[in-house]
Amino acid sequence: MRYSPLHLAAYCILATSFCLVFAVTTPVYARQDDLTKAIDVRADKSEFDEKEGTQTLTGNVEITQGTMKITADSIAISLEQNALSKIQGTGSPITFEQENDAGELMRGEASEIIYDAIRGTLVLQGAAELSQPRQNLTSERITFDVRTQKVSAEGGGDTGRVSIRILPPESR
């Protein structure tokens, strides 16, 4: 089956974005059945340039798959030799969220998200923040290497530092 550029891009954005959230500290896994759900994309405008191999979604872009949701002002998808090459999204901010199997909400946001499918990297930049139950990571730039499953964060902004907050376990 041949997938459209939009379908491939949406899947990669969703799967990769949420892998990043789960790799930050202790593992909290995504709702496993989300990946078996249909991907729905909505935007004010969509334009595909077959000659250039680019698809551009603009205006109130919303991508959902099960409990996963991404919102952005714009998402540009690039293909090379009919395969996904790069996804770049911007927003004020671009946001994503998903429930884990326990029903807890995980969230992330940044001014820009760049997924390089060739290098296997996902970058959140511009006031980047990742939150999952009981822990948060804030930085100007957060990079996730999909192949090695490593997260790195770089300071910047007002403080020039990376901030991580891990809450103690709840008492029972």
PDB file of N, CA and C in Angstrom, residues 3-18 39-41 48 53-57 61 63-65 70 75-79 82-89 113-117 122:
ATOM      1  N   TYR A   3       1.407   5.061   0.919  1.00  0.00           N
ATOM      2  CA  TYR A   3       0.870   6.081   1.802  1.00  0.00           C
ATOM      3  C   TYR A   3       1.120   7.464   1.230  1.00  0.00           C
ATOM      4  N   SER A   4       0.215   8.368   1.488  1.00  0.00           N
ATOM      5  CA  SER A   4       0.407   9.751   1.047  1.00  0.00           C
ATOM      6  C   SER A   4       1.492  10.394   1.891  1.00  0.00           C
ATOM      7  N   PRO A   5       2.131  11.457   1.386  1.00  0.00           N
ATOM      8  CA  PRO A   5       3.137  12.167   2.172  1.00  0.00           C
ATOM      9  C   PRO A   5       2.557  12.653   3.494  1.00  0.00           C
ATOM     10  N   LEU A   6       1.324  13.079   3.482  1.00  0.00           N
ATOM     11  CA  LEU A   6       0.691  13.577   4.693  1.00  0.00           C
ATOM     12  C   LEU A   6       0.556  12.470   5.728  1.00  0.00           C
ATOM     13  N   HIS A   7       0.155  11.286   5.300  1.00  0.00           N
ATOM     14  CA  HIS A   7       0.000  10.165   6.227  1.00  0.00           C
ATOM     15  C   HIS A   7       1.347   9.787   6.849  1.00  0.00           C
ATOM     16  N   LEU A   8       2.378   9.680   6.031  1.00  0.00           N
ATOM     17  CA  LEU A   8       3.708   9.354   6.551  1.00  0.00           C
ATOM     18  C   LEU A   8       4.198  10.413   7.517  1.00  0.00           C
ATOM     19  N   ALA A   9       4.013  11.658   7.166  1.00  0.00           N
ATOM     20  CA  ALA A   9       4.472  12.754   8.006  1.00  0.00           C
ATOM     21  C   ALA A   9       3.729  12.780   9.330  1.00  0.00           C
ATOM     22  N   ALA A  10       2.430  12.653   9.276  1.00  0.00           N
ATOM     23  CA  ALA A  10       1.647  12.682  10.504  1.00  0.00           C
ATOM     24  C   ALA A  10       2.070  11.553  11.431  1.00  0.00           C
ATOM     25  N   TYR A  11       2.249  10.371  10.889  1.00  0.00           N
ATOM     26  CA  TYR A  11       2.672   9.238  11.705  1.00  0.00           C
ATOM     27  C   TYR A  11       4.033   9.503  12.345  1.00  0.00           C
ATOM     28  N   CYS A  12       4.971  10.000  11.565  1.00  0.00           N
ATOM     29  CA  CYS A  12       6.313  10.259  12.098  1.00  0.00           C
ATOM     30  C   CYS A  12       6.306  11.347  13.150  1.00  0.00           C
ATOM     31  N   ILE A  13       5.544  12.408  12.924  1.00  0.00           N
ATOM     32  CA  ILE A  13       5.455  13.469  13.927  1.00  0.00           C
ATOM     33  C   ILE A  13       4.912  12.896  15.225  1.00  0.00           C
ATOM     34  N   LEU A  14       3.809  12.176  15.131  1.00  0.00           N
ATOM     35  CA  LEU A  14       3.174  11.650  16.332  1.00  0.00           C
ATOM     36  C   LEU A  14       4.062  10.651  17.058  1.00  0.00           C
ATOM     37  N   ALA A  15       4.533   9.661  16.351  1.00  0.00           N
ATOM     38  CA  ALA A  15       5.332   8.619  16.991  1.00  0.00           C
ATOM     39  C   ALA A  15       6.616   9.180  17.579  1.00  0.00           C
ATOM     40  N   THR A  16       7.304  10.017  16.842  1.00  0.00           N
ATOM     41  CA  THR A  16       8.581  10.545  17.305  1.00  0.00           C
ATOM     42  C   THR A  16       8.401  11.555  18.423  1.00  0.00           C
ATOM     43  N   SER A  17       7.430  12.422  18.302  1.00  0.00           N
ATOM     44  CA  SER A  17       7.207  13.425  19.340  1.00  0.00           C
ATOM     45  C   SER A  17       6.945  12.768  20.680  1.00  0.00           C
ATOM     46  N   PHE A  18       6.158  11.740  20.675  1.00  0.00           N
ATOM     47  CA  PHE A  18       5.809  11.138  21.931  1.00  0.00           C
ATOM     48  C   PHE A  18       6.883  10.213  22.465  1.00  0.00           C
ATOM     49  N   ILE A  39      -5.294   8.300  11.641  1.00  0.00           N
ATOM     50  CA  ILE A  39      -4.718   9.628  11.797  1.00  0.00           C
ATOM     51  C   ILE A  39      -5.644  10.615  11.090  1.00  0.00           C
ATOM     52  N   ASP A  40      -6.062  11.645  11.820  1.00  0.00           N
ATOM     53  CA  ASP A  40      -6.909  12.681  11.245  1.00  0.00           C
ATOM     54  C   ASP A  40      -6.130  13.987  11.221  1.00  0.00           C
ATOM     55  N   VAL A  41      -6.175  14.674  10.081  1.00  0.00           N
ATOM     56  CA  VAL A  41      -5.471  15.944   9.913  1.00  0.00           C
ATOM     57  C   VAL A  41      -6.487  16.991   9.481  1.00  0.00           C
ATOM     58  N   PHE A  48       0.003  20.720  -1.863  1.00  0.00           N
ATOM     59  CA  PHE A  48       1.023  19.732  -2.187  1.00  0.00           C
ATOM     60  C   PHE A  48       1.671  20.114  -3.503  1.00  0.00           C
ATOM     61  N   GLY A  53       8.120  18.082  -4.083  1.00  0.00           N
ATOM     62  CA  GLY A  53       8.004  17.056  -3.047  1.00  0.00           C
ATOM     63  C   GLY A  53       7.712  17.641  -1.675  1.00  0.00           C
ATOM     64  N   THR A  54       6.875  18.689  -1.643  1.00  0.00           N
ATOM     65  CA  THR A  54       6.541  19.309  -0.363  1.00  0.00           C
ATOM     66  C   THR A  54       5.037  19.411  -0.176  1.00  0.00           C
ATOM     67  N   GLN A  55       4.617  19.211   1.039  1.00  0.00           N
ATOM     68  CA  GLN A  55       3.221  19.409   1.427  1.00  0.00           C
ATOM     69  C   GLN A  55       3.245  20.428   2.550  1.00  0.00           C
ATOM     70  N   THR A  56       2.413  21.446   2.433  1.00  0.00           N
ATOM     71  CA  THR A  56       2.363  22.493   3.443  1.00  0.00           C
ATOM     72  C   THR A  56       0.949  22.600   3.977  1.00  0.00           C
ATOM     73  N   LEU A  57       0.833  22.503   5.280  1.00  0.00           N
ATOM     74  CA  LEU A  57      -0.444  22.673   5.976  1.00  0.00           C
ATOM     75  C   LEU A  57      -0.339  23.974   6.759  1.00  0.00           C
ATOM     76  N   VAL A  61      -3.554  24.059  12.252  1.00  0.00           N
ATOM     77  CA  VAL A  61      -3.257  22.666  11.920  1.00  0.00           C
ATOM     78  C   VAL A  61      -3.491  21.809  13.163  1.00  0.00           C
ATOM     79  N   ILE A  63      -3.477  17.602  14.187  1.00  0.00           N
ATOM     80  CA  ILE A  63      -3.261  16.205  13.822  1.00  0.00           C
ATOM     81  C   ILE A  63      -3.610  15.370  15.048  1.00  0.00           C
ATOM     82  N   THR A  64      -4.493  14.389  14.877  1.00  0.00           N
ATOM     83  CA  THR A  64      -4.866  13.531  16.004  1.00  0.00           C
ATOM     84  C   THR A  64      -4.766  12.069  15.606  1.00  0.00           C
ATOM     85  N   GLN A  65      -4.469  11.256  16.615  1.00  0.00           N
ATOM     86  CA  GLN A  65      -4.465   9.806  16.458  1.00  0.00           C
ATOM     87  C   GLN A  65      -4.759   9.235  17.839  1.00  0.00           C
ATOM     88  N   ILE A  70      -1.621  17.001  18.060  1.00  0.00           N
ATOM     89  CA  ILE A  70      -0.624  18.031  17.780  1.00  0.00           C
ATOM     90  C   ILE A  70      -1.361  19.214  17.186  1.00  0.00           C
ATOM     91  N   ILE A  75       2.712  23.383   9.260  1.00  0.00           N
ATOM     92  CA  ILE A  75       3.576  22.199   9.180  1.00  0.00           C
ATOM     93  C   ILE A  75       3.967  22.019   7.714  1.00  0.00           C
ATOM     94  N   ALA A  76       5.269  21.909   7.475  1.00  0.00           N
ATOM     95  CA  ALA A  76       5.789  21.672   6.131  1.00  0.00           C
ATOM     96  C   ALA A  76       6.435  20.296   6.103  1.00  0.00           C
ATOM     97  N   ILE A  77       6.085  19.503   5.100  1.00  0.00           N
ATOM     98  CA  ILE A  77       6.569  18.137   4.969  1.00  0.00           C
ATOM     99  C   ILE A  77       7.367  18.051   3.675  1.00  0.00           C
ATOM    100  N   SER A  78       8.609  17.557   3.761  1.00  0.00           N
ATOM    101  CA  SER A  78       9.463  17.445   2.577  1.00  0.00           C
ATOM    102  C   SER A  78       9.735  15.984   2.267  1.00  0.00           C
ATOM    103  N   LEU A  79       9.700  15.663   0.976  1.00  0.00           N
ATOM    104  CA  LEU A  79      10.000  14.317   0.508  1.00  0.00           C
ATOM    105  C   LEU A  79      11.243  14.360  -0.369  1.00  0.00           C
ATOM    106  N   ASN A  82      10.503  10.371  -3.148  1.00  0.00           N
ATOM    107  CA  ASN A  82       9.206   9.852  -2.729  1.00  0.00           C
ATOM    108  C   ASN A  82       9.188   9.259  -1.326  1.00  0.00           C
ATOM    109  N   ALA A  83      10.149   9.640  -0.487  1.00  0.00           N
ATOM    110  CA  ALA A  83      10.191   9.178   0.897  1.00  0.00           C
ATOM    111  C   ALA A  83      10.288  10.395   1.819  1.00  0.00           C
ATOM    112  N   LEU A  84       9.760  10.254   3.020  1.00  0.00           N
ATOM    113  CA  LEU A  84       9.787  11.335   3.992  1.00  0.00           C
ATOM    114  C   LEU A  84      11.217  11.763   4.280  1.00  0.00           C
ATOM    115  N   SER A  85      11.462  13.046   4.208  1.00  0.00           N
ATOM    116  CA  SER A  85      12.781  13.601   4.470  1.00  0.00           C
ATOM    117  C   SER A  85      12.782  14.470   5.718  1.00  0.00           C
ATOM    118  N   LYS A  86      11.849  15.414   5.793  1.00  0.00           N
ATOM    119  CA  LYS A  86      11.866  16.372   6.888  1.00  0.00           C
ATOM    120  C   LYS A  86      10.460  16.891   7.164  1.00  0.00           C
ATOM    121  N   ILE A  87      10.188  17.137   8.434  1.00  0.00           N
ATOM    122  CA  ILE A  87       8.947  17.772   8.852  1.00  0.00           C
ATOM    123  C   ILE A  87       9.333  18.956   9.714  1.00  0.00           C
ATOM    124  N   GLN A  88       8.768  20.102   9.412  1.00  0.00           N
ATOM    125  CA  GLN A  88       9.053  21.283  10.206  1.00  0.00           C
ATOM    126  C   GLN A  88       7.731  21.950  10.537  1.00  0.00           C
ATOM    127  N   GLY A  89       7.510  22.174  11.834  1.00  0.00           N
ATOM    128  CA  GLY A  89       6.272  22.798  12.274  1.00  0.00           C
ATOM    129  C   GLY A  89       6.571  24.007  13.128  1.00  0.00           C
ATOM    130  N   ILE A 113       9.231  22.748  15.806  1.00  0.00           N
ATOM    131  CA  ILE A 113       9.604  21.338  15.875  1.00  0.00           C
ATOM    132  C   ILE A 113      10.159  20.951  14.508  1.00  0.00           C
ATOM    133  N   ILE A 114      11.299  20.257  14.517  1.00  0.00           N
ATOM    134  CA  ILE A 114      11.922  19.820  13.268  1.00  0.00           C
ATOM    135  C   ILE A 114      12.240  18.339  13.404  1.00  0.00           C
ATOM    136  N   TYR A 115      11.676  17.542  12.514  1.00  0.00           N
ATOM    137  CA  TYR A 115      11.981  16.117  12.483  1.00  0.00           C
ATOM    138  C   TYR A 115      12.748  15.842  11.202  1.00  0.00           C
ATOM    139  N   ASP A 116      13.981  15.373  11.330  1.00  0.00           N
ATOM    140  CA  ASP A 116      14.817  15.009  10.187  1.00  0.00           C
ATOM    141  C   ASP A 116      14.793  13.488  10.082  1.00  0.00           C
ATOM    142  N   ALA A 117      14.015  12.978   9.144  1.00  0.00           N
ATOM    143  CA  ALA A 117      13.840  11.528   9.001  1.00  0.00           C
ATOM    144  C   ALA A 117      15.114  10.853   8.522  1.00  0.00           C
ATOM    145  N   LEU A 122      14.819  14.602  16.232  1.00  0.00           N
ATOM    146  CA  LEU A 122      13.686  15.463  16.485  1.00  0.00           C
ATOM    147  C   LEU A 122      14.174  16.602  17.356  1.00  0.00           C
TER     148      LEU A 122
END
